[in-house]
Amino acid sequence: MPTKKQPPPSYVGFGMLTPVYIMALDKLPKHNTGAIVHQVSEYVYDDAAIIACNLRQWNVPTGMIGTSVGDDLLGHHIEDTLKDMGVQGKVRFTKKYKTPLEVNVSDKLGARTYFWQRSPEILSTLDTADLSMLKDADLMYVDWYDGDHIIRAMNEARRCGVPVFLNLEHGHRDPEIMEKYVSRATICQAVTDDAQIGRKGAMLTVAKKLLKAGIKTAIITMARQGCMVVQGDEIIRVYAPKIKAVDGSGAGATFSSGFIYGHLKGWSLEDTVRFAIAAASLKVTRSGLKMFSIKEIKALAESLAIERMVYRDDQFFELKSLISQAQTSSLVKGSKKLAERLMLKKKTERKKIKKSLVE
């Protein structure tokens, strides 16, 4: 029986391909000691591939343009996994090196420690990857830590009119990275610092830096504190719900998956951000990267606390503050005085009419 032909991928990920073993435990052990692992999950990493697989679980057509993998059991396992998930794209094999491996260790505090194999030789295979899949795509995703190898793909996406989603993390602190990568992106996801513990002021500072660099949508994630997204003059701050963390691995990529899903569906900014936070929060409650259903994510998304702001004249304003400022502006004051004079005039005229009727 012939297989049904898939539509062209709406999402295309560009980056590293590596298998990962995710180990969930209660607490990271001290140096030179051990700990009980409660669960081990297998998946395909890095973030570009995670998102491709996550979106497939929500029935979005996706593709992956990745690094070459070794012509070995792990390499062919990656090919089989992506094929089973329905992720389009040719997996390339090489005999020059073995398939790189990543191991993530997650604790119940939501923290993770990872060990990965990345070399210039592996990443350089991105330079010869076929980019033809981009011509029919609606969005391409790249990670800044794949280095200058992403520039060729970003340029091709721009040539094809495809928006680029850049995962920048804390790379905004480097002017060279801002110039090379951010200037070529449309949507940018960043953090305030390595620990993601900055306050609202830090979030606004990073967002302004990205907007000035030409980003259309600036996303600042803050782990347990949720995120802030600035698009045009609209700002949505969504707070993450309190959850019991089991495995934080892939939470950031799951947030990206949720945001990209809403973006591709044409949702409002608020609905998109709510969905992204809800998807990432639910993911943390269990080990591995099996996504919750759209219905379950939407149910949590509707309950999340949000804050709205606006970005005007190179400044950020809370809506309540903006309304208060408008009420005390000279224009409003003048309008109030004019209204008061008109009301006084009408009262005087009504008195004259009443007096004439009596006479």
C-alpha positions as semicolon CSV with decimal commas, in nm:
position;residue;x (nm);y (nm);z (nm)
1;M;0,000;0,000;0,000
2;P;0,159;0,335;-0,102
3;T;0,234;0,579;0,179
4;K;0,051;0,911;0,184
5;K;0,265;1,197;0,060
6;Q;0,340;1,454;0,330
7;P;0,288;1,826;0,271
8;P;0,606;2,039;0,263
9;P;0,742;2,111;0,612
10;S;0,602;2,427;0,765
11;Y;0,882;2,425;1,024
12;V;1,244;2,351;0,933
13;G;1,510;2,304;1,199
14;F;1,877;2,361;1,117
15;G;2,150;2,235;1,348
16;M;2,317;1,954;1,537
17;L;2,185;1,597;1,536
18;T;2,272;1,379;1,833
19;P;2,103;1,108;2,039
20;V;2,050;1,192;2,406
21;Y;1,997;0,993;2,722
22;I;1,800;1,187;2,984
23;M;1,843;1,062;3,343
24;A;1,596;1,185;3,606
25;L;1,696;1,177;3,973
26;D;1,605;1,351;4,298
27;K;1,924;1,549;4,349
28;L;2,260;1,579;4,179
29;P;2,520;1,389;4,386
30;K;2,834;1,537;4,533
31;H;3,161;1,494;4,349
32;N;3,292;1,137;4,350
33;T;2,961;0,995;4,479
34;G;2,649;0,857;4,310
35;A;2,270;0,878;4,303
36;I;1,971;0,664;4,213
37;V;1,832;0,729;3,864
38;H;1,453;0,699;3,857
39;Q;1,401;0,705;3,483
40;V;1,602;0,710;3,161
41;S;1,458;0,851;2,838
42;E;1,602;0,847;2,486
43;Y;1,547;1,120;2,232
44;V;1,701;1,310;1,941
45;Y;1,873;1,638;2,030
46;D;1,967;1,940;1,983
47;D;1,689;2,197;2,015
48;A;1,618;2,225;1,641
49;A;1,548;1,851;1,628
50;I;1,354;1,853;1,956
51;I;1,120;2,119;1,818
52;A;1,075;1,927;1,493
53;C;0,970;1,618;1,690
54;N;0,752;1,813;1,934
55;L;0,560;1,986;1,655
56;R;0,504;1,652;1,483
57;Q;0,324;1,537;1,799
58;W;0,085;1,829;1,737
59;N;0,046;1,733;1,368
60;V;0,258;2,012;1,221
61;P;0,459;1,909;0,911
62;T;0,827;1,952;0,998
63;G;1,171;1,896;0,850
64;M;1,527;1,881;0,980
65;I;1,852;1,987;0,813
66;G;2,124;1,851;1,038
67;T;2,488;1,763;1,083
68;S;2,617;1,434;0,946
69;V;2,599;1,140;1,188
70;G;2,829;0,841;1,210
71;D;2,756;0,537;0,997
72;D;2,692;0,334;1,311
73;L;2,407;0,205;1,529
74;L;2,344;0,542;1,697
75;G;2,347;0,726;1,365
76;H;2,096;0,491;1,207
77;H;1,887;0,508;1,525
78;I;1,858;0,885;1,472
79;E;1,744;0,829;1,114
80;D;1,485;0,571;1,224
81;T;1,356;0,793;1,508
82;L;1,307;1,098;1,286
83;K;1,141;0,884;1,020
84;D;0,905;0,727;1,275
85;M;0,816;1,075;1,404
86;G;0,741;1,190;1,049
87;V;1,019;1,451;1,043
88;Q;1,122;1,511;0,681
89;G;1,478;1,550;0,557
90;K;1,772;1,332;0,458
91;V;2,002;1,213;0,737
92;R;2,362;1,210;0,610
93;F;2,613;0,948;0,725
94;T;2,991;0,966;0,750
95;K;3,269;0,723;0,834
96;K;3,499;1,006;0,950
97;Y;3,366;1,004;1,306
98;K;3,126;0,823;1,536
99;T;2,783;0,964;1,610
100;P;2,820;1,217;1,897
101;L;2,630;1,145;2,217
102;E;2,471;1,369;2,479
103;V;2,377;1,279;2,836
104;N;2,147;1,501;3,044
105;V;2,096;1,464;3,420
106;S;1,786;1,635;3,562
107;D;1,685;1,679;3,926
108;K;1,351;1,759;4,089
109;L;1,445;2,124;4,132
110;G;1,418;2,161;3,755
111;A;1,795;2,197;3,713
112;R;1,994;1,996;3,462
113;T;2,355;1,913;3,394
114;Y;2,453;1,803;3,046
115;F;2,750;1,640;2,881
116;W;2,780;1,668;2,506
117;Q;3,018;1,594;2,222
118;R;3,061;1,883;1,979
119;S;3,359;1,940;1,754
120;P;3,444;2,175;1,466
121;E;3,457;1,869;1,240
122;I;3,098;1,772;1,322
123;L;2,957;2,125;1,300
124;S;3,137;2,192;0,972
125;T;2,913;1,937;0,800
126;L;2,633;2,195;0,826
127;D;2,821;2,393;0,559
128;T;2,745;2,128;0,295
129;A;2,385;2,052;0,397
130;D;2,115;2,080;0,130
131;L;1,899;2,389;0,199
132;S;1,634;2,329;-0,069
133;M;1,377;2,237;0,197
134;L;1,362;2,604;0,299
135;K;1,190;2,727;-0,016
136;D;0,845;2,605;0,095
137;A;0,889;2,655;0,470
138;D;0,701;2,902;0,691
139;L;0,975;2,930;0,955
140;M;1,333;2,816;1,018
141;Y;1,493;2,764;1,360
142;V;1,864;2,798;1,447
143;D;2,079;2,802;1,764
144;W;2,350;3,065;1,813
145;Y;2,589;2,810;1,966
146;D;2,622;2,631;1,630
147;G;2,838;2,929;1,537
148;D;2,893;3,080;1,195
149;H;2,765;2,761;1,032
150;I;2,411;2,898;1,070
151;I;2,480;3,214;0,865
152;R;2,451;3,041;0,526
153;A;2,111;2,896;0,621
154;M;1,991;3,230;0,763
155;N;2,088;3,407;0,442
156;E;1,908;3,146;0,232
157;A;1,597;3,173;0,450
158;R;1,598;3,551;0,400
159;R;1,633;3,501;0,024
160;C;1,330;3,269;0,029
161;G;1,129;3,509;0,247
162;V;1,124;3,263;0,540
163;P;1,122;3,410;0,895
164;V;1,411;3,295;1,114
165;F;1,365;3,198;1,480
166;L;1,699;3,241;1,661
167;N;1,768;3,087;2,000
168;L;2,017;3,339;2,141
169;E;2,020;3,250;2,513
170;H;2,266;3,496;2,676
171;G;2,453;3,561;2,349
172;H;2,320;3,919;2,345
173;R;2,611;4,015;2,569
174;D;2,850;3,976;2,275
175;P;2,828;4,261;2,017
176;E;2,979;4,039;1,747
177;I;2,711;3,774;1,797
178;M;2,444;4,044;1,785
179;E;2,581;4,174;1,456
180;K;2,624;3,837;1,286
181;Y;2,318;3,646;1,402
182;V;2,053;3,878;1,547
183;S;2,065;4,105;1,242
184;R;1,957;3,807;1,029
185;A;1,672;3,689;1,254
186;T;1,302;3,774;1,281
187;I;1,210;3,615;1,615
188;C;1,467;3,590;1,893
189;Q;1,448;3,390;2,217
190;A;1,693;3,501;2,485
191;V;1,760;3,492;2,860
192;T;1,880;3,772;3,085
193;D;2,191;3,584;3,199
194;D;2,331;3,232;3,241
195;A;2,117;3,167;3,549
196;Q;1,796;3,328;3,412
197;I;1,735;3,508;3,741
198;G;1,708;3,870;3,628
199;R;1,413;4,087;3,731
200;K;1,169;4,277;3,511
201;G;1,420;4,555;3,452
202;A;1,672;4,307;3,313
203;M;1,407;4,154;3,087
204;L;1,314;4,496;2,948
205;T;1,679;4,586;2,893
206;V;1,746;4,271;2,691
207;A;1,422;4,313;2,495
208;K;1,512;4,672;2,402
209;K;1,858;4,561;2,290
210;L;1,703;4,299;2,058
211;L;1,444;4,541;1,918
212;K;1,713;4,798;1,838
213;A;1,905;4,524;1,655
214;G;1,608;4,477;1,422
215;I;1,425;4,183;1,582
216;K;1,049;4,187;1,516
217;T;0,956;3,963;1,810
218;A;1,176;3,958;2,123
219;I;1,119;3,670;2,367
220;I;1,284;3,679;2,710
221;T;1,241;3,356;2,907
222;M;1,290;3,339;3,283
223;A;1,252;2,970;3,377
224;R;1,015;2,950;3,676
225;Q;0,926;3,318;3,644
226;G;0,770;3,273;3,301
227;C;0,856;3,507;3,015
228;M;0,810;3,844;2,850
229;V;0,747;3,889;2,477
230;V;0,764;4,219;2,287
231;Q;0,617;4,247;1,937
232;G;0,566;4,590;1,784
233;D;0,431;4,806;2,066
234;E;0,264;4,510;2,240
235;I;0,418;4,347;2,547
236;I;0,285;4,032;2,713
237;R;0,429;3,909;3,044
238;V;0,309;3,558;3,133
239;Y;0,382;3,400;3,471
240;A;0,461;3,029;3,494
241;P;0,234;2,817;3,715
242;K;0,362;2,638;4,023
243;I;0,441;2,280;3,926
244;K;0,623;1,980;4,067
245;A;0,938;1,948;3,856
246;V;1,061;1,606;3,749
247;D;1,277;1,672;3,442
248;G;1,380;2,014;3,312
249;S;1,563;1,885;3,004
250;G;1,415;2,027;2,687
251;A;1,194;2,281;2,867
252;G;1,336;2,572;2,670
253;A;1,292;2,388;2,340
254;T;0,938;2,295;2,439
255;F;0,865;2,663;2,504
256;S;1,000;2,740;2,157
257;S;0,783;2,460;2,016
258;G;0,473;2,608;2,178
259;F;0,550;2,958;2,056
260;I;0,621;2,837;1,702
261;Y;0,298;2,635;1,704
262;G;0,090;2,943;1,791
263;H;0,285;3,154;1,541
264;L;0,223;2,906;1,258
265;K;-0,146;2,888;1,351
266;G;-0,179;3,267;1,332
267;W;-0,285;3,306;1,696
268;S;-0,276;3,633;1,886
269;L;0,046;3,713;2,071
270;E;-0,121;3,656;2,408
271;D;-0,262;3,315;2,314
272;T;0,072;3,213;2,165
273;V;0,273;3,308;2,473
274;R;0,022;3,148;2,709
275;F;0,041;2,823;2,511
276;A;0,423;2,826;2,508
277;I;0,451;2,872;2,885
278;A;0,185;2,606;2,950
279;A;0,354;2,355;2,718
280;A;0,695;2,405;2,883
281;S;0,548;2,389;3,234
282;L;0,366;2,062;3,168
283;K;0,674;1,911;3,003
284;V;0,876;1,963;3,324
285;T;0,626;1,751;3,522
286;R;0,741;1,426;3,360
287;S;1,060;1,280;3,221
288;G;1,131;1,267;2,850
289;L;0,986;1,467;2,564
290;K;0,645;1,317;2,500
291;M;0,422;1,622;2,456
292;F;0,091;1,682;2,630
293;S;-0,211;1,721;2,403
294;I;-0,320;2,057;2,261
295;K;-0,637;2,037;2,471
296;E;-0,444;1,981;2,796
297;I;-0,201;2,263;2,720
298;K;-0,479;2,507;2,631
299;A;-0,662;2,425;2,954
300;L;-0,357;2,526;3,161
301;A;-0,281;2,823;2,934
302;E;-0,619;2,983;3,004
303;S;-0,547;2,990;3,379
304;L;-0,210;3,165;3,365
305;A;-0,158;3,511;3,514
306;I;-0,051;3,779;3,267
307;E;0,056;4,142;3,264
308;R;0,025;4,376;2,963
309;M;0,253;4,664;2,875
310;V;0,323;4,880;2,571
311;Y;0,644;4,994;2,401
312;R;0,631;5,350;2,266
313;D;0,889;5,618;2,193
314;D;1,172;5,382;2,295
315;Q;1,014;5,335;2,639
316;F;0,811;5,067;2,817
317;F;0,485;5,153;2,993
318;E;0,246;4,953;3,208
319;L;-0,104;5,001;3,071
320;K;-0,238;5,130;3,405
321;S;0,044;5,383;3,421
322;L;-0,016;5,487;3,061
323;I;-0,387;5,544;3,129
324;S;-0,299;5,748;3,437
325;Q;-0,054;5,959;3,236
326;A;-0,313;6,018;2,967
327;Q;-0,565;6,138;3,224
328;T;-0,323;6,399;3,356
329;S;-0,193;6,519;3,021
330;S;-0,241;6,883;2,916
331;L;-0,470;6,772;2,630
332;V;-0,700;6,584;2,865
333;K;-0,695;6,870;3,118
334;G;-0,786;7,114;2,842
335;S;-1,068;6,886;2,727
336;K;-1,202;6,865;3,082
337;K;-1,204;7,246;3,119
338;L;-1,382;7,284;2,785
339;A;-1,639;7,023;2,888
340;E;-1,693;7,202;3,220
341;R;-1,751;7,539;3,043
342;L;-1,998;7,378;2,801
343;M;-2,188;7,214;3,086
344;L;-2,200;7,546;3,275
345;K;-2,329;7,721;2,959
346;K;-2,600;7,458;2,912
347;K;-2,710;7,494;3,276
348;T;-2,734;7,874;3,234
349;E;-2,940;7,834;2,915
350;R;-3,175;7,587;3,085
351;K;-3,230;7,835;3,372
352;K;-3,314;8,114;3,121
353;I;-3,565;7,888;2,942
354;K;-3,734;7,793;3,270
355;K;-3,752;8,159;3,376
356;S;-3,910;8,262;3,042
357;L;-4,174;7,991;3,076
358;V;-4,271;8,117;3,420
359;E;-4,300;8,476;3,298
